[in-house]
mmCIF file of C-alpha atoms in Angstrom:
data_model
loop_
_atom_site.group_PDB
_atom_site.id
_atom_site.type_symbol
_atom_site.label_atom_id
_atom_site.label_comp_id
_atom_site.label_asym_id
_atom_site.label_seq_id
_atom_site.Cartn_x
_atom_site.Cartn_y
_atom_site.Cartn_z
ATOM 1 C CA UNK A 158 0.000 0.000 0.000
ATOM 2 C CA UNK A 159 1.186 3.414 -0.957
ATOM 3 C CA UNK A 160 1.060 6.264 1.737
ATOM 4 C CA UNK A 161 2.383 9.223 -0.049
ATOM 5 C CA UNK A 162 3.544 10.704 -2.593
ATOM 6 C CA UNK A 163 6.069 13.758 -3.811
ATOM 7 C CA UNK A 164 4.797 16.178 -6.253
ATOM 8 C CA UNK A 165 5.970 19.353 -7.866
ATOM 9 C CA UNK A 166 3.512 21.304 -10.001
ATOM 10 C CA UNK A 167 4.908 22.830 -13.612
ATOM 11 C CA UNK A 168 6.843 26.465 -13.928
ATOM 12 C CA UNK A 169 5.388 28.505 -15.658
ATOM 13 C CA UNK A 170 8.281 27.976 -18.348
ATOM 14 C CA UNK A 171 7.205 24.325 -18.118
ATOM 15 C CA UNK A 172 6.861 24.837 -22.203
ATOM 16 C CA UNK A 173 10.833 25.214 -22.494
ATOM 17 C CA UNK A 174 11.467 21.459 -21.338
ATOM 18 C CA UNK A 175 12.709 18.653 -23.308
ATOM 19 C CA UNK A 176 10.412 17.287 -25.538
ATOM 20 C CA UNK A 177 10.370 14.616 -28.785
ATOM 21 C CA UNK A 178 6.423 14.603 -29.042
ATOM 22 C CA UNK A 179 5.594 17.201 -31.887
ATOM 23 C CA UNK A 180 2.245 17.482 -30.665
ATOM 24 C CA UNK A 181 2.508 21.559 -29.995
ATOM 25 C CA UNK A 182 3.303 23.783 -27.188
ATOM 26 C CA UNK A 183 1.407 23.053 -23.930
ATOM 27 C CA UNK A 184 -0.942 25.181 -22.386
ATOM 28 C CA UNK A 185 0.461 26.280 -19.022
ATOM 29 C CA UNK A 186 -2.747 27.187 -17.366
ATOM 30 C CA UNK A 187 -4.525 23.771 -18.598
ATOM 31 C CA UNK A 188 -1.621 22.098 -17.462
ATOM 32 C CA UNK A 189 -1.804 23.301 -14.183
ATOM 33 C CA UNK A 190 -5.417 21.864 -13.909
ATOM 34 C CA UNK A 191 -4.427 18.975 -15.156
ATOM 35 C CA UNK A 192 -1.605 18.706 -12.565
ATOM 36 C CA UNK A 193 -4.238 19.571 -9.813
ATOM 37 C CA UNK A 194 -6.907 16.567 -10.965
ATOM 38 C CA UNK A 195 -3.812 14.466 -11.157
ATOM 39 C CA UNK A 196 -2.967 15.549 -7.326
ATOM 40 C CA UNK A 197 -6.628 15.262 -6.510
ATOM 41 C CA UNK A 198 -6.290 11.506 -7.932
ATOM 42 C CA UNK A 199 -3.890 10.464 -5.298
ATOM 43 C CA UNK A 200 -5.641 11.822 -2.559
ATOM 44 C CA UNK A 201 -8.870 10.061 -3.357
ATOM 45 C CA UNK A 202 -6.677 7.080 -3.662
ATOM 46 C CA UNK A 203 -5.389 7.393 -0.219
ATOM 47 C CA UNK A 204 -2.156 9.118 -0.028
ATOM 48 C CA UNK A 205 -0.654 12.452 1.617
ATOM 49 C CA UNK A 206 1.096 14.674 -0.559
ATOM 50 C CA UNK A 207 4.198 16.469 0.124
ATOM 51 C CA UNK A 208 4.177 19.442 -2.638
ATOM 52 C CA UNK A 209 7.216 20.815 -3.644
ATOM 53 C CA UNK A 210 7.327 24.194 -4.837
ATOM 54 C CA UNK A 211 7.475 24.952 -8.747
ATOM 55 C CA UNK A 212 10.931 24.834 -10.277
ATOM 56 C CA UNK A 213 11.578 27.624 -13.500
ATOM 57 C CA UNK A 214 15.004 26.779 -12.766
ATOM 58 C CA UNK A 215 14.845 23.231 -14.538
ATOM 59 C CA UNK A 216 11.491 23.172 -16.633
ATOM 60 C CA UNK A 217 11.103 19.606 -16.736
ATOM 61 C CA UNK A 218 10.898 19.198 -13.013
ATOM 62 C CA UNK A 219 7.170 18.492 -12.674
ATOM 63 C CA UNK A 220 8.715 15.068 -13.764
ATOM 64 C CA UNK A 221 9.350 14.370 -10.485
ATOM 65 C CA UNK A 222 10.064 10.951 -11.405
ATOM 66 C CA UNK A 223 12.898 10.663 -12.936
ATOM 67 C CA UNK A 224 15.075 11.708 -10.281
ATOM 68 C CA UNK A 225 14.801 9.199 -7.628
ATOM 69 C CA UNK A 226 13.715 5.514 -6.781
ATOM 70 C CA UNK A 227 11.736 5.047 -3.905
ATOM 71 C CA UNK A 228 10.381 1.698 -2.354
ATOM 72 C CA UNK A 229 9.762 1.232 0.798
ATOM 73 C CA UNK A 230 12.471 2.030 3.041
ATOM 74 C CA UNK A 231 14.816 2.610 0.133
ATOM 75 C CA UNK A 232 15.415 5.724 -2.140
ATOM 76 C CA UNK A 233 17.600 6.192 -4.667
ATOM 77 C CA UNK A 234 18.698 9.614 -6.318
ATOM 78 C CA UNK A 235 19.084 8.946 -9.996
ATOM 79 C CA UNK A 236 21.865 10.723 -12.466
ATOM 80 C CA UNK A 237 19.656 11.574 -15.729
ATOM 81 C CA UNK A 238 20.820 11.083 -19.112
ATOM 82 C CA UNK A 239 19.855 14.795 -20.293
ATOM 83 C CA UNK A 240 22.523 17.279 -18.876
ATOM 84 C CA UNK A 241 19.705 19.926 -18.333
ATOM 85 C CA UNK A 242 18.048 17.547 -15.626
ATOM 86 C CA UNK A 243 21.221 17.200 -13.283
ATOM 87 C CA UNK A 244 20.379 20.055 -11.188
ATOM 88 C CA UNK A 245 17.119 18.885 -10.202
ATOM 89 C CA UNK A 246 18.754 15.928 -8.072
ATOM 90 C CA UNK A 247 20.021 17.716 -5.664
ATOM 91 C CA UNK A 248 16.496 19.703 -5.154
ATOM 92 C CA UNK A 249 14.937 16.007 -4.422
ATOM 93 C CA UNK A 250 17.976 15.397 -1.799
ATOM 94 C CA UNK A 251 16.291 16.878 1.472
ATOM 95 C CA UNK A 252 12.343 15.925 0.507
ATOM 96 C CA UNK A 253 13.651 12.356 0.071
ATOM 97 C CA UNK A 254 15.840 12.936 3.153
ATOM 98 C CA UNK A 255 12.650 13.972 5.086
ATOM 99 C CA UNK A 256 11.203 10.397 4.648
ATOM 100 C CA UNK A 257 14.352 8.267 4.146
ATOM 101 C CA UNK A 258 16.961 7.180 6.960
ATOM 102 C CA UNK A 259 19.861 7.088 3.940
ATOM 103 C CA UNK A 260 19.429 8.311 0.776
ATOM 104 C CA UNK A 261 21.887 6.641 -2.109
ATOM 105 C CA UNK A 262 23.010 8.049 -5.350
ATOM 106 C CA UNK A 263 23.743 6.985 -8.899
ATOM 107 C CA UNK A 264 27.188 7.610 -9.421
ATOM 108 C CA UNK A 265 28.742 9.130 -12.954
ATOM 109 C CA UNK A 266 29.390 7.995 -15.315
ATOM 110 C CA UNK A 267 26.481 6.002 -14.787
ATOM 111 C CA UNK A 268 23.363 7.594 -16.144
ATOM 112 C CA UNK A 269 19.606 6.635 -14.868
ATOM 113 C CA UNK A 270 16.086 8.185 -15.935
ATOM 114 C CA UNK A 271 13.122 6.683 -13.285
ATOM 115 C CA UNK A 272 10.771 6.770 -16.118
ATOM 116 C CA UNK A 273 13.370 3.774 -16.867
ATOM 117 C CA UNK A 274 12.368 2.188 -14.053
ATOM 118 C CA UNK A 275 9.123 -0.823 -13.174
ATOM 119 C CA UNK A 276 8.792 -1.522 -9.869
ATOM 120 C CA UNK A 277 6.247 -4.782 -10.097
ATOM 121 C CA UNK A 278 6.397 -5.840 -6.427
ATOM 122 C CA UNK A 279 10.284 -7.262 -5.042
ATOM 123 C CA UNK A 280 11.423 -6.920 -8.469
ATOM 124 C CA UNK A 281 12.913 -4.333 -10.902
ATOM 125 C CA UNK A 282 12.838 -3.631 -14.372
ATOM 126 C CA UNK A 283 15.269 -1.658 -15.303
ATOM 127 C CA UNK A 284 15.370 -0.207 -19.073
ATOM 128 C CA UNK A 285 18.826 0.594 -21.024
ATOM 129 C CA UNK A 286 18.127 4.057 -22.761
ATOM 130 C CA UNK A 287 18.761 6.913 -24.396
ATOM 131 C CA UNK A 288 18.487 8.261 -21.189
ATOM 132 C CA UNK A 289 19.837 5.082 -18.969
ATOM 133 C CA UNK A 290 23.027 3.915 -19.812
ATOM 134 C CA UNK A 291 24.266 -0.088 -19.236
ATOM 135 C CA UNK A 292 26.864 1.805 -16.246
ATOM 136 C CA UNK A 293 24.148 3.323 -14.509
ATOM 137 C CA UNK A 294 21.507 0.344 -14.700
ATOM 138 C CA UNK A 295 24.407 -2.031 -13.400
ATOM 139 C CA UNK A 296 24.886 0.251 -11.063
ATOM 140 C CA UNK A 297 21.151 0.035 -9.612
ATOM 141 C CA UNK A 298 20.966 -3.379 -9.824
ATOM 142 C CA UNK A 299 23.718 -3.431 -7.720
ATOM 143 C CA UNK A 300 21.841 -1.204 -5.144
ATOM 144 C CA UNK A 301 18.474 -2.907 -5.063
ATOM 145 C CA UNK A 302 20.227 -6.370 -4.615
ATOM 146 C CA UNK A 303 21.967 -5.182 -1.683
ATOM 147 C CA UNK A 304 18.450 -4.584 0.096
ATOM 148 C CA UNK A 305 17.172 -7.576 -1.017
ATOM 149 C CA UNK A 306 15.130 -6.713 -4.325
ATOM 150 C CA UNK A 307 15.743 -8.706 -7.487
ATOM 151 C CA UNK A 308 15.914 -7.041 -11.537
ATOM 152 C CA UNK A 309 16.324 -7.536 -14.738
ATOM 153 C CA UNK A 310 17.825 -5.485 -17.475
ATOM 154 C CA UNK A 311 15.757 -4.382 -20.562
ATOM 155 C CA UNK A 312 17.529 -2.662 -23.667
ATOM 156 C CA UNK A 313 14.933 -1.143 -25.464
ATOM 157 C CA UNK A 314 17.330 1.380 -27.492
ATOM 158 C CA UNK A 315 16.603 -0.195 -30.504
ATOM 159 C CA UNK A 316 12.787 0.958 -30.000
ATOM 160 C CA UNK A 317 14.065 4.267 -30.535
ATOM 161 C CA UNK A 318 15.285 4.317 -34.180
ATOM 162 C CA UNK A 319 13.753 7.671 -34.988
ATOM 163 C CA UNK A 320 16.971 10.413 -36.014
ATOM 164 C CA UNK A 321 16.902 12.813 -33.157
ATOM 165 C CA UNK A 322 17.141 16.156 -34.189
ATOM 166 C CA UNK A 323 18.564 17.999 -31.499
ATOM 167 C CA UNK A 324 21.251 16.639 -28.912
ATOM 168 C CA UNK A 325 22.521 15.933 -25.464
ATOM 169 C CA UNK A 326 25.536 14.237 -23.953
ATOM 170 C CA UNK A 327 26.896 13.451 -20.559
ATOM 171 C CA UNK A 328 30.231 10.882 -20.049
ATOM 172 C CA UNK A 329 28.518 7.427 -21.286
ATOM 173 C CA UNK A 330 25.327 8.149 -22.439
ATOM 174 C CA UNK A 331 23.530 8.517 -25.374
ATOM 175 C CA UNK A 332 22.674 11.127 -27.155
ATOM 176 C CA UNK A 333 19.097 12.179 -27.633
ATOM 177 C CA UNK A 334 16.514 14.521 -27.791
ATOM 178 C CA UNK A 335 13.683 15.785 -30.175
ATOM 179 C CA UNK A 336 12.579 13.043 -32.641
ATOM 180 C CA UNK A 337 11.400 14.387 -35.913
ATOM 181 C CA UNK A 338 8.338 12.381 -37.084
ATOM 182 C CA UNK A 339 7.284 11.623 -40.387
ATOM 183 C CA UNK A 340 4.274 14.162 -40.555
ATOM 184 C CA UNK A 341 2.897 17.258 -37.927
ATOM 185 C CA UNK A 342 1.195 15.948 -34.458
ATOM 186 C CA UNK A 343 2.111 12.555 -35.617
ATOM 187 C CA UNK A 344 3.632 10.213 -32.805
ATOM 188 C CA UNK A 345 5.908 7.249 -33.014
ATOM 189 C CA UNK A 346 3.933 4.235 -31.734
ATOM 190 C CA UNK A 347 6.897 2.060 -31.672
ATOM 191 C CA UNK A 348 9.211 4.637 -30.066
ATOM 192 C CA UNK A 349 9.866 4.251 -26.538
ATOM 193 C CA UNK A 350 11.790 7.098 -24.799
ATOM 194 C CA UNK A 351 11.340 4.952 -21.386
ATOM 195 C CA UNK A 352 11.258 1.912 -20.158
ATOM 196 C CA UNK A 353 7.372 3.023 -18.811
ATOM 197 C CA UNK A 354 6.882 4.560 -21.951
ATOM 198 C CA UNK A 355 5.044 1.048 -22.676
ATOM 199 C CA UNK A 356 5.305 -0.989 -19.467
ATOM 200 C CA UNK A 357 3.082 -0.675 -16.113
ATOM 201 C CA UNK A 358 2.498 -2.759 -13.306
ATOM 202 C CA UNK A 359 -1.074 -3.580 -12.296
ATOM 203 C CA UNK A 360 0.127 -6.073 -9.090
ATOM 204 C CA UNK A 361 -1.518 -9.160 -8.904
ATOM 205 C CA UNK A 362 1.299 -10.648 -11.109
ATOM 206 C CA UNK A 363 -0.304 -8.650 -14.229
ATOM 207 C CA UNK A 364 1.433 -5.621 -16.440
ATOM 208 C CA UNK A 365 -0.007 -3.547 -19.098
ATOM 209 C CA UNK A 366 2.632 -3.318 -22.432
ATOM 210 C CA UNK A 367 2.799 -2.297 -25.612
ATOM 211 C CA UNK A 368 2.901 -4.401 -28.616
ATOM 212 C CA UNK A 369 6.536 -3.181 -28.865
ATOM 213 C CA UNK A 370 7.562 -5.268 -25.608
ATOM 214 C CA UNK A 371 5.101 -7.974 -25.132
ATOM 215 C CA UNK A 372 7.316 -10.746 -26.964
ATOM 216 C CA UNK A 373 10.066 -9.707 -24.236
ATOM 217 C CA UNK A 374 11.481 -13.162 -22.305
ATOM 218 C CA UNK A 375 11.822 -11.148 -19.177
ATOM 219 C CA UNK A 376 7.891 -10.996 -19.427
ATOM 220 C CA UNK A 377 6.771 -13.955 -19.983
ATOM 221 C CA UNK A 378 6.172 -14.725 -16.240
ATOM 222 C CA UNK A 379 3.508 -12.564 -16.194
ATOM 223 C CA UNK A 380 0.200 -11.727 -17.643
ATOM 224 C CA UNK A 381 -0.021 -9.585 -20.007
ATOM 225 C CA UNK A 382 -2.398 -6.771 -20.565
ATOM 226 C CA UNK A 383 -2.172 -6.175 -24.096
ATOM 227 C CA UNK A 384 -1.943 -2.018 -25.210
ATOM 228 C CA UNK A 385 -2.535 -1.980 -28.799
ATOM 229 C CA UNK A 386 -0.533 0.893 -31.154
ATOM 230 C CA UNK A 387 -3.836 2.913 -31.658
ATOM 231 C CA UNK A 388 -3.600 3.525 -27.862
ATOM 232 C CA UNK A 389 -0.153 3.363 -26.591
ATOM 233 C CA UNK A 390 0.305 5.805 -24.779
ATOM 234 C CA UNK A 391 -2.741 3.955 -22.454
ATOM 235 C CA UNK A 392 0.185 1.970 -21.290
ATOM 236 C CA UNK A 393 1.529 4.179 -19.029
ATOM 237 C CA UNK A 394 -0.814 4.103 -16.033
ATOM 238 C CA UNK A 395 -0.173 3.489 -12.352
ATOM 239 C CA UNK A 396 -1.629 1.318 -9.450
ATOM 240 C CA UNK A 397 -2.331 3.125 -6.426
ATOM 241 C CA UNK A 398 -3.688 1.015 -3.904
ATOM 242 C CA UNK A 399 -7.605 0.036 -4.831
ATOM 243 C CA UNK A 400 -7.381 2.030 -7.699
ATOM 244 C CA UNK A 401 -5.674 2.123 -11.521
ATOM 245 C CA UNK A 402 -5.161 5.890 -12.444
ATOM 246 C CA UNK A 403 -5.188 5.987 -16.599
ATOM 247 C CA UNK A 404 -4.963 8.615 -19.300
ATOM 248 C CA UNK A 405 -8.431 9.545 -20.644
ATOM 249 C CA UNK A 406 -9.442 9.107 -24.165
ATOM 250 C CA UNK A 407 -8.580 5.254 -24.525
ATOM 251 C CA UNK A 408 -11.427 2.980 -24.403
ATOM 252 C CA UNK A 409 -10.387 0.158 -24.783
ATOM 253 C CA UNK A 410 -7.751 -0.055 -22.829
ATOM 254 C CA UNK A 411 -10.030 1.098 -19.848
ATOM 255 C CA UNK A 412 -12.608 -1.547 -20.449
ATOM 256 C CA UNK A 413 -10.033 -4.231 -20.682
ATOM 257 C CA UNK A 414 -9.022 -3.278 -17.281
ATOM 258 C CA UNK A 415 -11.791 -2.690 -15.289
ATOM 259 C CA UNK A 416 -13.204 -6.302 -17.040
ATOM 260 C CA UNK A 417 -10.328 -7.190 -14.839
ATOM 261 C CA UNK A 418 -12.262 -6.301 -11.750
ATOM 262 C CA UNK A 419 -9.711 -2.918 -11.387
ATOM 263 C CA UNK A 420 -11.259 0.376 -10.587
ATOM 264 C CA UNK A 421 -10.057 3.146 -12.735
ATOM 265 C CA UNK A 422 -9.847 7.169 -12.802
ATOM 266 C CA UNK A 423 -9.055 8.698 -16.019
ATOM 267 C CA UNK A 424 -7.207 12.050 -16.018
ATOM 268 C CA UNK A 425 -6.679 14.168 -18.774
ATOM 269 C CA UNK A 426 -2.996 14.543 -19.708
ATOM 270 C CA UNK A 427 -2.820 16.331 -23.407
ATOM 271 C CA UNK A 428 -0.308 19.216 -21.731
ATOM 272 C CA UNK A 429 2.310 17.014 -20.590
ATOM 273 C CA UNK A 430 1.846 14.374 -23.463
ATOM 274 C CA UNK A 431 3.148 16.592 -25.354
ATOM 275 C CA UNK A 432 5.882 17.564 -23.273
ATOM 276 C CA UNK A 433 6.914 13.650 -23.225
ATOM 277 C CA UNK A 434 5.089 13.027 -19.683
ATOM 278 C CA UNK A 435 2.875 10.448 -18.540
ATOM 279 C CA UNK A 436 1.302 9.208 -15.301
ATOM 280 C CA UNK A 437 3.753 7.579 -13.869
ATOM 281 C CA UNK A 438 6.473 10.649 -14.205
ATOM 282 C CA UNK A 439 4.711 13.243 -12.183
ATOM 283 C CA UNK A 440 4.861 11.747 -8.749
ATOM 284 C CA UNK A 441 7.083 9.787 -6.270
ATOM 285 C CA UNK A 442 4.847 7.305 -4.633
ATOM 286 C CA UNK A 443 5.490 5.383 -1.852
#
């Protein structure tokens, strides 16, 4: 059971992040009420939320994800892969110290995104990246083994064959950045910039995937909620306690799950589609 979560709402420059979507500038006000519904989620599914201030310094830091692992008493501050994120580690070091006895580190030249990152119960996925390098995911294998979690580690950097247009680099990882697609608003369905671009767990020994992972080994333990290419970015939905919080606008996907028996709350989430975001990136839970 989740307790809590961290969240930081969007800057008002939130527009000026990193982004490889090409589905058009966000609208800062709707994103704001989209943040709020989102916030308003997790307290109707049980949690307290910490709320960190917004952040113009680092635009991308509503993804409050990427920056740190938590799980139970364990949290993790990540490295990521694009330079312009480093700062925003050491703005997560005293909120997770608030909650945390010890509070570990990614270490370079290691690189590690959390969007990179599936949790489904004692074990890890871990996803090798654009934005997580082999060093870093070694590395946090390393550190979950030590408190007694298990992993596996998934390259999916050859879902992400699309020429990047613009570029990033830190020691040992690899470059990246905006994807140009093939025609205006269109969107790569067989791109994955994360790991949870296409991969959720539901618990109960069940994960949601796209068509681009479902023929994975490391999967094949599990049942598989299949997220077709018409609605993939469905796939990126979280479990919080009695409840599955989803992107709206993907029928299918919705019925399949709550023919599951799963209760589900779709939220709107056009502004930070488009800003590469999903569910899972806007919120430390634990």
């Amino acid at each position: 059971m989740f307790t809590r979560a961290i969240v930081r709402p969007p800057a008002r420059n939130f527009a000026e992040g990193l982004t490889t979507a090409a589905l058009g500038t966000p609208d800062y006000t709707r994103a704001l009420e989209q943040h709020e519904a989102y916030c308003a989620a997790l307290l109707r599914c049980g949690l307290t939320l910490t709320r960190l201030e917004p952040d113009a310094d680092y635009p991308d830091s509503t993804f409050v994800e990427d920056v740190a692992i938590v799980a139970r008493t364990l949290a993790i501050l990540t490295r990521p892969g694009a330079p312009s994120r480093t700062g925003e580690v050491d703005n997560m070091r005293q909120p997770l110290a608030d909650f945390f006895g010890t509070v570990l580190e990614i270490q370079p030249p290691g690189t590690v995104d959390g969007g990179d990152i599936c949790q489904a119960g004692d074990h890890f996925f871990i996803g090798i990246s654009e934005r997580t390098n082999e060093t870093g995911a070694k590395q946090l294998a390393a550190l979950l083994k030590a408190a007694g979690y298990e992993s596996n580690l998934i390259d999916i950097r050859q879902l992400r064959s699309t020429p990047a247009s613009r570029t990033e680099s830190v020691p040992g990882a690899v470059a990246t950045e905006s994807l140009t697609e093939s025609e205006p608003g269109a969107v790569a369905t067989g791109s994955l910039l994360h790991l949870k671009s296409g991969l959720a767990y539901l618990g109960d020994n069940r994960l949601a995937v796209t068509d681009t992972l479902s023929e994975y080994p490391e999967f094949a333990s599990y049942d598989l909620v299949h997220v077709t290419s018409a609605e993939h970015y469905a796939a990126n939905c979280i479990r919080v306690n009695d409840h599955v919080v989803i992107a709206a606008g993907y029928p299918k996907f919705q019925s399949e799950l709550e023919a599951l028996g799963y209760q589900t709350i779709a939220l709107e989430m056009s502004e930070f589609q488009k800003m590469d975001g999903g569910l899972s990136c806007l919120s430390l839970r634990f």
